[in-house]
Short mmCIF file of C-alpha atoms in Angstrom, two decimals:
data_model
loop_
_atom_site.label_atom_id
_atom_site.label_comp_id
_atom_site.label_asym_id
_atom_site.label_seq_id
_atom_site.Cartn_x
_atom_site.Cartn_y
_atom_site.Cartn_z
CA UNK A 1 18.85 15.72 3.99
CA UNK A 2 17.46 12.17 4.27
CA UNK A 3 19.64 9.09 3.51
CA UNK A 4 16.56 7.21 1.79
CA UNK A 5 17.31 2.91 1.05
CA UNK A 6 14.96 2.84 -2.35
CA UNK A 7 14.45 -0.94 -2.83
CA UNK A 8 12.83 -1.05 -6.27
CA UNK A 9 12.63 -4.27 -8.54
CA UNK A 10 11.43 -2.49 -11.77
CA UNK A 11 14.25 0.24 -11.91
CA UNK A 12 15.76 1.86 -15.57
CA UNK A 13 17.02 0.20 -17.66
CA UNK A 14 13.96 -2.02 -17.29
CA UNK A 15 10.95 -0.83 -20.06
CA UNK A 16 8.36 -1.03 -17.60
CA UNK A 17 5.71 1.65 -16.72
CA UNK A 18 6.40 0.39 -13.28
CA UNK A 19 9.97 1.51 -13.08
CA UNK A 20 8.75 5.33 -14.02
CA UNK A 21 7.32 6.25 -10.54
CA UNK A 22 10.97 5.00 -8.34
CA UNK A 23 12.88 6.07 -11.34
CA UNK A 24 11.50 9.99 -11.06
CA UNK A 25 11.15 9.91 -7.80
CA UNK A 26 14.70 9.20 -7.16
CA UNK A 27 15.42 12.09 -9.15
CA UNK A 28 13.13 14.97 -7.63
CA UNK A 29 14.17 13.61 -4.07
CA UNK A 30 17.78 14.04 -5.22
CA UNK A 31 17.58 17.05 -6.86
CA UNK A 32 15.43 18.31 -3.27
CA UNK A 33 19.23 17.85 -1.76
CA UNK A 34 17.79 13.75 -0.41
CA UNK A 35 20.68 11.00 -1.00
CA UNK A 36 18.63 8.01 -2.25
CA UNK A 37 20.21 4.97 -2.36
CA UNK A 38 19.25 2.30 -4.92
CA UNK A 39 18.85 -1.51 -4.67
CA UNK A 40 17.28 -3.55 -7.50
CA UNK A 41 17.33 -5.89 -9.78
CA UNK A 42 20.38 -6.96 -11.98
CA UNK A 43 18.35 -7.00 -15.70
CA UNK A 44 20.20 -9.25 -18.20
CA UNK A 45 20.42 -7.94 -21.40
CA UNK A 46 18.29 -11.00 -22.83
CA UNK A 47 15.34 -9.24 -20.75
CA UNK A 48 12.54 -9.06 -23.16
CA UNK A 49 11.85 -5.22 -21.59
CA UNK A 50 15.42 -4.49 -21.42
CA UNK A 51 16.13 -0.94 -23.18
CA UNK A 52 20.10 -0.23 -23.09
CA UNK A 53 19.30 3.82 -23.85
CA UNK A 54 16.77 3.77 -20.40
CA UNK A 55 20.12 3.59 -18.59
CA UNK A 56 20.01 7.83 -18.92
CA UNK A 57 16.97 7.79 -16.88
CA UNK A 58 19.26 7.54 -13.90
CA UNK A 59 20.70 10.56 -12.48
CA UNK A 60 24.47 11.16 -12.35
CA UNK A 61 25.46 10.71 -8.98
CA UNK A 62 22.94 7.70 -7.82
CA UNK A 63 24.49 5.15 -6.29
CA UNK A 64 22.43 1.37 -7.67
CA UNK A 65 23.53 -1.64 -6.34
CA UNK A 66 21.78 -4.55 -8.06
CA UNK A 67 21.29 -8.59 -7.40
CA UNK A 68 20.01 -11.22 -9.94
CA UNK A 69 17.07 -13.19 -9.57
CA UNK A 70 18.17 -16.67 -9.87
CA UNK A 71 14.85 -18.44 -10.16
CA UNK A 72 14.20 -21.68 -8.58
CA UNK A 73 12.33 -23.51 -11.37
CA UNK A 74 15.63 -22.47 -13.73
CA UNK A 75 17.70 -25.06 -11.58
CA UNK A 76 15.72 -28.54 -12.81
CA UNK A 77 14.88 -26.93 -16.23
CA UNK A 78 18.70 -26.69 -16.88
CA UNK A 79 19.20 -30.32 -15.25
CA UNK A 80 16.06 -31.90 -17.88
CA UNK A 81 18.34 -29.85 -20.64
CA UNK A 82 21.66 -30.88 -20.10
CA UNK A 83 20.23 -34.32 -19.48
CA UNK A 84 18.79 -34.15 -22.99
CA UNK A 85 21.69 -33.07 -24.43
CA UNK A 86 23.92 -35.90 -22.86
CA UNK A 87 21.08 -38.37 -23.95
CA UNK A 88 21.67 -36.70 -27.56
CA UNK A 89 25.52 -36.84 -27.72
CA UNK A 90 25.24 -40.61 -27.59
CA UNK A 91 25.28 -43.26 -30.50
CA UNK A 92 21.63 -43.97 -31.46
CA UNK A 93 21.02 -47.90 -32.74
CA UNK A 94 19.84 -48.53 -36.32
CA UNK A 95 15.89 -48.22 -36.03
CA UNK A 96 13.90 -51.40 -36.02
CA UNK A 97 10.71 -49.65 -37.50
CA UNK A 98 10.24 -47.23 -40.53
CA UNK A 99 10.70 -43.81 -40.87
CA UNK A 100 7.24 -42.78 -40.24
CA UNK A 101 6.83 -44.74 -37.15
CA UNK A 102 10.12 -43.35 -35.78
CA UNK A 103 9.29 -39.88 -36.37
CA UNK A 104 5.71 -39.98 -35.20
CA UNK A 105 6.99 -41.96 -31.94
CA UNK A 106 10.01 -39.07 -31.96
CA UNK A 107 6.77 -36.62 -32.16
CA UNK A 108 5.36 -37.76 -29.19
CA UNK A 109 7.90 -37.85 -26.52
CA UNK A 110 8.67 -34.17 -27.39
CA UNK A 111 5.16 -33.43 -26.97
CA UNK A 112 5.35 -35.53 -23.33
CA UNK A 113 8.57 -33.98 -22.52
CA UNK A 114 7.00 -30.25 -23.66
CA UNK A 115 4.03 -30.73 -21.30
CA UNK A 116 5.82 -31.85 -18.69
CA UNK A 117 8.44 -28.99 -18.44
CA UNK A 118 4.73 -26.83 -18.84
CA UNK A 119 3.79 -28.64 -16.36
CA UNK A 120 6.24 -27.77 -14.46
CA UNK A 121 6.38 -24.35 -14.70
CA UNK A 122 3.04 -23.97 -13.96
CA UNK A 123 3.55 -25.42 -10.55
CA UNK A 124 6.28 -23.11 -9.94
CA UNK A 125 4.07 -19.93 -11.20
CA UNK A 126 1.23 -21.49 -9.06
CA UNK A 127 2.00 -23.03 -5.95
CA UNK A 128 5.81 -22.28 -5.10
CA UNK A 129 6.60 -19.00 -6.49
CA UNK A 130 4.63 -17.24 -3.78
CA UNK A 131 3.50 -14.09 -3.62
CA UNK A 132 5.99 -13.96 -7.10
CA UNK A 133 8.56 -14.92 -9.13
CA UNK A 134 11.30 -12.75 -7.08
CA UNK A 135 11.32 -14.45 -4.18
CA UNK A 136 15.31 -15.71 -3.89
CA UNK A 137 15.92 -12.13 -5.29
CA UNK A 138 14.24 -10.29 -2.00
CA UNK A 139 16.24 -13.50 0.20
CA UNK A 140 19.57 -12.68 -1.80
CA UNK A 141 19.08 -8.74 -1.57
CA UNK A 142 19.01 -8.63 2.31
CA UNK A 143 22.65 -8.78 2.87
CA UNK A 144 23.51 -5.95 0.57
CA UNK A 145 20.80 -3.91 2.15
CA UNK A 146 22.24 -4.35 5.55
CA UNK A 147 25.37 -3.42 4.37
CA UNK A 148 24.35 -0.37 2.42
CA UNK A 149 22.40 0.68 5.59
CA UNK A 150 25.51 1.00 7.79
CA UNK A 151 27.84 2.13 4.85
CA UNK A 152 25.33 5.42 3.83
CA UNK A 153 23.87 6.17 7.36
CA UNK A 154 20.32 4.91 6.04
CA UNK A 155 17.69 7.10 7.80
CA UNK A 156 14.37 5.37 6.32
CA UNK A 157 13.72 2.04 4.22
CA UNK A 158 11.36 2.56 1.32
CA UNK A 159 10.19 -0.53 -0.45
CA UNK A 160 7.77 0.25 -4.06
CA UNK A 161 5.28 -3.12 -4.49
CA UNK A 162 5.31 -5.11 -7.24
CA UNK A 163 7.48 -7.55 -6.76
CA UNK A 164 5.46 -8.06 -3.68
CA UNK A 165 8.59 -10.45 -2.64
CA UNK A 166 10.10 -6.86 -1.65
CA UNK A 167 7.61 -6.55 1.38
CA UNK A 168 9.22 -9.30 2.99
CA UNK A 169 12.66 -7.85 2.63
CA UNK A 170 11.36 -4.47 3.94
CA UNK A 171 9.81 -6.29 7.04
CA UNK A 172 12.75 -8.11 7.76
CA UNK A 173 15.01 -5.08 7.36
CA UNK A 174 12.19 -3.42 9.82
CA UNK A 175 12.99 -6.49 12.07
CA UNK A 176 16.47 -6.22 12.33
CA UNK A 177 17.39 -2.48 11.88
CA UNK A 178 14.37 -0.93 13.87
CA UNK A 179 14.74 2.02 10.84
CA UNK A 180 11.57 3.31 9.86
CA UNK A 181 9.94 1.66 7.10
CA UNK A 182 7.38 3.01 4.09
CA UNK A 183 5.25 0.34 1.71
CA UNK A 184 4.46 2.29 -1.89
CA UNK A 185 1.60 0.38 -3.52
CA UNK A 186 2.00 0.85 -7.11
CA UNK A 187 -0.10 -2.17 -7.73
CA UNK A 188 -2.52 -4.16 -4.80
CA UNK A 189 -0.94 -7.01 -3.78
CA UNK A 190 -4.34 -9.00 -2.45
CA UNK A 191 -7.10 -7.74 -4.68
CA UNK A 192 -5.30 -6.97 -7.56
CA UNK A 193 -7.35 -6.90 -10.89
CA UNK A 194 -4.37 -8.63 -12.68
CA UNK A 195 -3.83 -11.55 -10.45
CA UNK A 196 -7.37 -12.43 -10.03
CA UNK A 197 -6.45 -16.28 -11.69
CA UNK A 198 -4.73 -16.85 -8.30
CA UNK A 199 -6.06 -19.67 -6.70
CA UNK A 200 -8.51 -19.05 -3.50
CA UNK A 201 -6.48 -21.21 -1.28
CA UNK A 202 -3.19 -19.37 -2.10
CA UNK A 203 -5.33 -15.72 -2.21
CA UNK A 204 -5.87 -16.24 1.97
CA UNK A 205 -2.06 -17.41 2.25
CA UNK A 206 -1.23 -14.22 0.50
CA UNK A 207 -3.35 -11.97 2.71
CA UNK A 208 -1.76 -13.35 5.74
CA UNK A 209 1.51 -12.79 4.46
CA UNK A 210 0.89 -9.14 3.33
CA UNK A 211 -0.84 -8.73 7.08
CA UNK A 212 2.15 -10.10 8.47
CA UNK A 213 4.71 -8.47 6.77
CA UNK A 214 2.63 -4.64 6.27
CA UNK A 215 1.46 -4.32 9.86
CA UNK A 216 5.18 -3.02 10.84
CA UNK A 217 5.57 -0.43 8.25
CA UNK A 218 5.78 2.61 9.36
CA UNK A 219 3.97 4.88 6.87
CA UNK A 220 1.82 2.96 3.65
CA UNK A 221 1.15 5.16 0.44
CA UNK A 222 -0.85 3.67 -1.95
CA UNK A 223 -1.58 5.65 -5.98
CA UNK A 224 -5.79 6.45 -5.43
CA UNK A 225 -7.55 6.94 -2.58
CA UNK A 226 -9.91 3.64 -3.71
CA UNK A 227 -6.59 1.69 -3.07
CA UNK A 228 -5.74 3.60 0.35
CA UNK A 229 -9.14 2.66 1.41
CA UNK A 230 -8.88 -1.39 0.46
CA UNK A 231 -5.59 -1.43 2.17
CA UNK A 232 -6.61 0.68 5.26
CA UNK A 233 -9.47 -1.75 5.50
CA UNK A 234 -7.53 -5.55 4.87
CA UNK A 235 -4.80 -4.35 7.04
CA UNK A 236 -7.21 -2.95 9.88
CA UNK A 237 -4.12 -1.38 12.44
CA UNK A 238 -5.71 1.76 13.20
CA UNK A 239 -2.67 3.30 14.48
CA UNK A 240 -0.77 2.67 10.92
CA UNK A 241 -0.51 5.91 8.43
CA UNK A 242 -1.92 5.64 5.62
CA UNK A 243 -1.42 8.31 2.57
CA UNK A 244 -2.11 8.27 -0.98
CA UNK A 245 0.14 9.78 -3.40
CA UNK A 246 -1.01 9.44 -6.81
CA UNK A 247 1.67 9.51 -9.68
CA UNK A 248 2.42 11.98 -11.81
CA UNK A 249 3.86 13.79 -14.86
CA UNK A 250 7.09 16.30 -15.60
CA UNK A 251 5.58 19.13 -18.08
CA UNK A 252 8.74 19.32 -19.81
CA UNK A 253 8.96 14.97 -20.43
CA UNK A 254 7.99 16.04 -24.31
CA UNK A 255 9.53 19.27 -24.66
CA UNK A 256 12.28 17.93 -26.77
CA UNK A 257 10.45 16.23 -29.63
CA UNK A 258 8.41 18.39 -32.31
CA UNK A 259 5.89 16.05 -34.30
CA UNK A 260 7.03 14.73 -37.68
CA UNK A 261 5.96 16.35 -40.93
CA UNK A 262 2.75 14.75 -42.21
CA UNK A 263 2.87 12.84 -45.59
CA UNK A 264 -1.20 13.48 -45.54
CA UNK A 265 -2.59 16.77 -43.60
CA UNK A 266 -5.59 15.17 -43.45
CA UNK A 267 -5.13 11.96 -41.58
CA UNK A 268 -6.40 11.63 -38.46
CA UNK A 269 -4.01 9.30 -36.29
CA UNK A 270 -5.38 7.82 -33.23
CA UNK A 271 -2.53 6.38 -30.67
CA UNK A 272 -2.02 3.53 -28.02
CA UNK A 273 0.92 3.14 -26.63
CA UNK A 274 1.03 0.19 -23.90
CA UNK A 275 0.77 -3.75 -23.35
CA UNK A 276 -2.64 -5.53 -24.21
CA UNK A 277 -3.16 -8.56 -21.90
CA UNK A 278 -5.31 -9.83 -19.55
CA UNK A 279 -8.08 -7.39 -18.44
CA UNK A 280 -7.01 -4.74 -20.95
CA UNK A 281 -8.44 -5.40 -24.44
CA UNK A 282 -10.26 -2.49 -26.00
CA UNK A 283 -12.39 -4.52 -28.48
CA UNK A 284 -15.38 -2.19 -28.13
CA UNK A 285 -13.41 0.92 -29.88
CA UNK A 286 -12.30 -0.97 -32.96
CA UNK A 287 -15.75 -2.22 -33.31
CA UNK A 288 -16.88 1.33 -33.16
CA UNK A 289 -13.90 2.32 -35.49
CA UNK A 290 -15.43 -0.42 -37.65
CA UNK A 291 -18.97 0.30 -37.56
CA UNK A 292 -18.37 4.01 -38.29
CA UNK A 293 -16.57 2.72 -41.58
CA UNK A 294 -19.52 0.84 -42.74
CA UNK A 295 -21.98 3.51 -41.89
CA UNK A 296 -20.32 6.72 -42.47
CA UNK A 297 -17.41 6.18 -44.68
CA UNK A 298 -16.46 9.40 -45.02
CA UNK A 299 -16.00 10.19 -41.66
CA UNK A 300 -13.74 7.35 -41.23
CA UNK A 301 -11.67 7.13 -44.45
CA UNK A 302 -9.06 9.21 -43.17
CA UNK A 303 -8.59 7.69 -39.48
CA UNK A 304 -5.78 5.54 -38.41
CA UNK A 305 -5.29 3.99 -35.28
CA UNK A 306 -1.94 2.92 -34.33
CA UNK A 307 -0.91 -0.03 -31.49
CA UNK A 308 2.43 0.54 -30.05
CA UNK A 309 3.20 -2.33 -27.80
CA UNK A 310 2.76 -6.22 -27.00
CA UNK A 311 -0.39 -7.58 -27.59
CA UNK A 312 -1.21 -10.92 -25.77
CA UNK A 313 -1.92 -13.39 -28.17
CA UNK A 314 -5.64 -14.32 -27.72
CA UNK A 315 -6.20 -10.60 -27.86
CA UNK A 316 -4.28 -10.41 -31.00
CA UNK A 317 -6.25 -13.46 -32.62
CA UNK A 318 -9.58 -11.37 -31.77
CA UNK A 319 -8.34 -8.50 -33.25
CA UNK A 320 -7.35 -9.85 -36.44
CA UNK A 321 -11.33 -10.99 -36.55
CA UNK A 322 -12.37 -7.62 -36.21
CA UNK A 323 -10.05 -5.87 -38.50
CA UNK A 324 -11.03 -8.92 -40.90
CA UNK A 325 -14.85 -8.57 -40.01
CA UNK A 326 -14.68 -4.68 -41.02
CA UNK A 327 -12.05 -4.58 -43.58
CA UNK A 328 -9.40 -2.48 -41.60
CA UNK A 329 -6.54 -3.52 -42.73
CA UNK A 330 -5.64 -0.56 -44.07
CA UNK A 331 -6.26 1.58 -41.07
CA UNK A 332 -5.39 -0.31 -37.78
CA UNK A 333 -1.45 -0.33 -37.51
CA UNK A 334 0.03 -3.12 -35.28
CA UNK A 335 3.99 -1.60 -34.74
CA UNK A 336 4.53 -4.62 -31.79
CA UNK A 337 7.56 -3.54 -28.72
CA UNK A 338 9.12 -0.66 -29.85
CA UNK A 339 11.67 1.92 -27.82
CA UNK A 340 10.94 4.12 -25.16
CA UNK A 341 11.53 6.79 -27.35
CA UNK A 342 9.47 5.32 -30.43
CA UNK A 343 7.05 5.92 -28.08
CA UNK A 344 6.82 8.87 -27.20
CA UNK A 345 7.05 10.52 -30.69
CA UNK A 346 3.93 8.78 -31.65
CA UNK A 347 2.28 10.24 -28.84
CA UNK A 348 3.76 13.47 -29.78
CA UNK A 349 2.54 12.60 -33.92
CA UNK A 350 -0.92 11.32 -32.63
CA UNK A 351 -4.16 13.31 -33.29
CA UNK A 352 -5.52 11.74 -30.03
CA UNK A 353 -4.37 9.28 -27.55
CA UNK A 354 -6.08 5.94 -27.04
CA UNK A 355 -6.02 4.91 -23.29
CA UNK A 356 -7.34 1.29 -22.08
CA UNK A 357 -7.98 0.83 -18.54
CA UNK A 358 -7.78 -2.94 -16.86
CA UNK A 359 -11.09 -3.87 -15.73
CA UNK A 360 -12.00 -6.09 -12.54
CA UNK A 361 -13.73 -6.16 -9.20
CA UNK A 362 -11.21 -3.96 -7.96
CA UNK A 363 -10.54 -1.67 -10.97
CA UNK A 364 -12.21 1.30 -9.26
CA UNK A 365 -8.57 2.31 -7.96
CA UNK A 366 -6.80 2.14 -10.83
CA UNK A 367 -5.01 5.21 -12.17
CA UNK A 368 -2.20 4.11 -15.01
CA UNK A 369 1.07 5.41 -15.41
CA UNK A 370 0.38 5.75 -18.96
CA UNK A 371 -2.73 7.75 -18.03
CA UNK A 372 0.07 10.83 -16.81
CA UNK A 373 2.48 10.31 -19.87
CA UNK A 374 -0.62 11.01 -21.97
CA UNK A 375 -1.65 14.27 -19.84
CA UNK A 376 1.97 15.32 -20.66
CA UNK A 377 2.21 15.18 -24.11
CA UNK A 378 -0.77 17.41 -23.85
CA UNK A 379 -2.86 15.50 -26.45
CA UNK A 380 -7.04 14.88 -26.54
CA UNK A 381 -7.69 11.31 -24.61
CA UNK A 382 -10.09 9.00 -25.68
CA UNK A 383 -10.57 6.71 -22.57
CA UNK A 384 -12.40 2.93 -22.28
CA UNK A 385 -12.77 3.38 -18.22
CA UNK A 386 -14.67 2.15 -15.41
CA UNK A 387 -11.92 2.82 -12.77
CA UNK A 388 -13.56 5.42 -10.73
CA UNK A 389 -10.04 7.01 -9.94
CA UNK A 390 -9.04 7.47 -13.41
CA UNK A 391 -12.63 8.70 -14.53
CA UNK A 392 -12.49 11.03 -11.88
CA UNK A 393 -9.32 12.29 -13.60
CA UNK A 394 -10.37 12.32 -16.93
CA UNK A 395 -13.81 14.31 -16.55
CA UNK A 396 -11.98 17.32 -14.34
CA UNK A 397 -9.72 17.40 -16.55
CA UNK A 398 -11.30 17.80 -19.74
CA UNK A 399 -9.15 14.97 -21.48
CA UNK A 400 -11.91 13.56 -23.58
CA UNK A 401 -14.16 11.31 -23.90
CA UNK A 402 -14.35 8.23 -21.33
CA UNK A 403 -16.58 5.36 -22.06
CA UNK A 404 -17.26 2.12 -20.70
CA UNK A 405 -14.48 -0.74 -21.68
CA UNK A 406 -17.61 -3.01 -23.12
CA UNK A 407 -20.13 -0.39 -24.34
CA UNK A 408 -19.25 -0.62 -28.16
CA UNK A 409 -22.61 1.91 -28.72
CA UNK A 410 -21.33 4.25 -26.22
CA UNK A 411 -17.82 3.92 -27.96
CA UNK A 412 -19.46 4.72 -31.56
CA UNK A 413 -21.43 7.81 -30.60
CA UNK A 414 -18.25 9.17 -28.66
CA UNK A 415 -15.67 8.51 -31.70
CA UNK A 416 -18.44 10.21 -34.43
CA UNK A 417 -18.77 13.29 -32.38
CA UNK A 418 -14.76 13.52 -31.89
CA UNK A 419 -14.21 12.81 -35.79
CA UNK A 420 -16.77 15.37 -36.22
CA UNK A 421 -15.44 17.97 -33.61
CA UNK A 422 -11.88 17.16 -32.83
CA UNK A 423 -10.64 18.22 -29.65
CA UNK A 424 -7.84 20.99 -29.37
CA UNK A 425 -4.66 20.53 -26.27
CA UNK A 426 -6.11 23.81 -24.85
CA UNK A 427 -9.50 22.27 -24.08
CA UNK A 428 -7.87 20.58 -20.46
CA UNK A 429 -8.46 21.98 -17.50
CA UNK A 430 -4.75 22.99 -16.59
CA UNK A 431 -4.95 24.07 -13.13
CA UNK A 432 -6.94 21.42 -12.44
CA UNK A 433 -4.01 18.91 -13.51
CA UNK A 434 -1.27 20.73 -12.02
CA UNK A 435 -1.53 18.95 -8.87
CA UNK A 436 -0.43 15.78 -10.19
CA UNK A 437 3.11 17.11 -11.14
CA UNK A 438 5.52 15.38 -9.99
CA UNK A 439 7.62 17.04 -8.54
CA UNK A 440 5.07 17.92 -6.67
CA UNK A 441 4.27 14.46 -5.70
CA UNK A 442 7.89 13.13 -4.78
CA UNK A 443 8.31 16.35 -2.04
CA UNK A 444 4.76 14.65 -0.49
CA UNK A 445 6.60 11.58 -0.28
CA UNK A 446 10.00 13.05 1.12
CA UNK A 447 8.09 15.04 3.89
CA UNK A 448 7.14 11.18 5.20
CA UNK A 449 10.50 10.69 5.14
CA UNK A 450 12.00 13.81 7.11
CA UNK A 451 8.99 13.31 9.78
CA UNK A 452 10.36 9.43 10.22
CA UNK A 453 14.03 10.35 10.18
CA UNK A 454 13.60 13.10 12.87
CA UNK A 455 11.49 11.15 15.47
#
């Protein structure tokens, strides 16, 4: 038995896809005979991706100890807002001017004090919150990790990145504990296709902090062997080990939901189930959705393609000018956040799975957690890729189709000759994907851990 300190800052009941790989983890290891030992974040119930029923993703018998994140910039916002208030409470003098004036002038120093507190923020996001917004979490969490260390007999320190803030707290447990010490890149912290609008200036900072900090782990595991590689090669100690373990998926996750009766046999529902933002837009599929309707009606007519998720605003704009431009108003279904639950049964109702990859200079790593929730609902893919790793995937598995995030030709031809000749569940290659189980995957990552606990 290992005595493992899991310091995770997306942990259940957080609705992240983040929080799946710690949360399951925690479980195989524990059901392995392991005693895992949780520290993470205390979630709010305000939390936008707070889901009160994800609490039953935690195993009976973990112990979590959590610590809020009490954000710097929240300390002056509160000041400028009871300051306001105060300024409110008092007696206000008869105006000198009319109505109009007033208001328009009233107008204005909102919009001052609005940009301002944006400005604000921005700084914060920018230039002080560095590498993230968890940074007085990671300083707050390192008492309570010493003291959990000496109270359960830690044997090894494992820290999961994002928040990258937790690499610091892992280095300086390193520091003053001498246990040994694994980094589990979910996400890259320099390089990262998501946090590309980070300034150049504070990009180098970052790298010297994550060379700093990484050089003393003991073991780094990173999800694709693309990401191994860029981490191997930034961090350049050539007596560091390096593994990849890629996630994974429980065959029995769907087991308990049968798909709902269909109102119309013939419908053919196409699912996504996941955040649009940034990178990750998947315009070229509805403008293949689209230009199939024009051109082939009839192939069309009975397709609808569901979005289960948030959708960043400028994406949603664009995609109200496409559904507009082809007159698919009828077809493409935006259902917004919904449960963790929700989710799943449209997978398990969907005809095939839509899955969106993030694109970027360093996508070629990228594997998504959603990419093994999909290969365990056992359902036909339909994949806008150009992440090498995921491809890779994808093709030996016999998912589906995978095109190329812009190539809205590709995209057409693909979706005619799936409308034409759906795919069947039995079409994967199943002993090709039975690697990536994860139970499987979580003993990998507890072998580290017995080889560090016994040297």
């Amino acid at each position: 038995m290992v005595n493992i300190l899991v310091i995770a800052g997306e942990y259940p009941p957080l609705k992240t896809i983040g929080r799946i790989r710690s949360a399951k983890f925690v479980q195989h290891w524990q059901n392995a005979g392991h005693n895992p030992v949780v520290l993470t974040l205390h979630y709010d119930k305000t939390e936008p991706h707070y889901e009160d029923s994800l609490q039953d993703e935690i195993p009976a018998g973990i112990k979590v100890y959590r610590v809020k994140n009490a954000k710097r910039e929240d300390s002056l916002l509160n000041l400028i807002k009871s300051l306001r208030r105060s300024k409110a409470a008092k007696p206000k003098p008869e105006p000198s001017h009319s109505t109009n004036s007033n208001t328009a002038a009233k107008s204005a120093n909102l919009s001052l004090k609005d940009r301002l507190i944006n400005g604000y923020k921005s700084l914060f996001r920018h230039w002080l919150d560095i590498p993230d917004d968890f940074v007085v979490w990671a300083k707050d969490c390192l008492p309570q990790a010493l003291e959990l260390i000496k109270q359960h007999n830690i044997d090894v320190i494992y820290t999961s990145l994002p928040p990258f803030s937790a690499c610091k707290l892992g280095y300086q447990l390193k520091q003053q504990t001498g246990l040994p010490w694994v980094v589990d890149y979910r996400d890259l912290w320099t390089g990262d296709v998501l946090r590309e609008w980070i300034h150049p200036l504070r990009s180098r900072f970052e790298t010297h902090l994550e060379r700093k900090y990484v050089r003393h782990a003991d073991v780094v595991v990173t999800v694709s062997q693309q990401k191994t590689d860029f981490v191997k090669a930034l961090l350049n100690q050539p007596n560091q080990q390096y593994h990849t373990i890629t996630n994974g998926y429980d065959p029995e996750s769907f087991n308990y939901l049968a798909p709902s009766a269909k109102t119309n046999t013939a419908l053919f529902n196409i699912v996504y189930c996941g955040r649009l933002f940034k990178n990750r837009k998947g315009y070229a599929f509805l403008h293949a959705l689209g230009q199939l309707s024009m051109q082939q009606p009839q192939l069309t007519q009975q397709v609808n393609l569901h979005f289960y998720g948030d959708i960043a605003p400028e994406i949603n704009a664009e995609y109200d000018k496409l559904i507009a431009q082809y007159q698919l108003q009828q077809q493409v279904i935006r259902h917004g956040d919904v449960s963790f639950e929700q989710a799943k049964q449209a997978q398990v109702d969907a005809d095939m799975l839509l899955l969106i990859v993030d694109t970027g200079a360093t996508s070629d790593g990228v594997i998504p957690g959603k990419l093994f929730e999909y290969i365990a609902c056992n359902k036909p893919i339909f994949a806008l890729s150009d992440a090498t790793a995921t491809n890779e995937i994808l093709i030996q598995g016999k998912l589906g189709p995978v095109v190329s995030p812009d190539d809205i030709a590709g995209c057409t031809t693909a979706l005619a000759d799936i409308l034409n000749n759906p795919l069947a569940p039995t079409s994967s290659n199943q002993s090709y994907l039975q690697q990536f189980e994860r139970k499987a995957k979580a003993a990998a990552m507890a072998e580290l851990f017995r080889q560090l606990a016994n040297k």
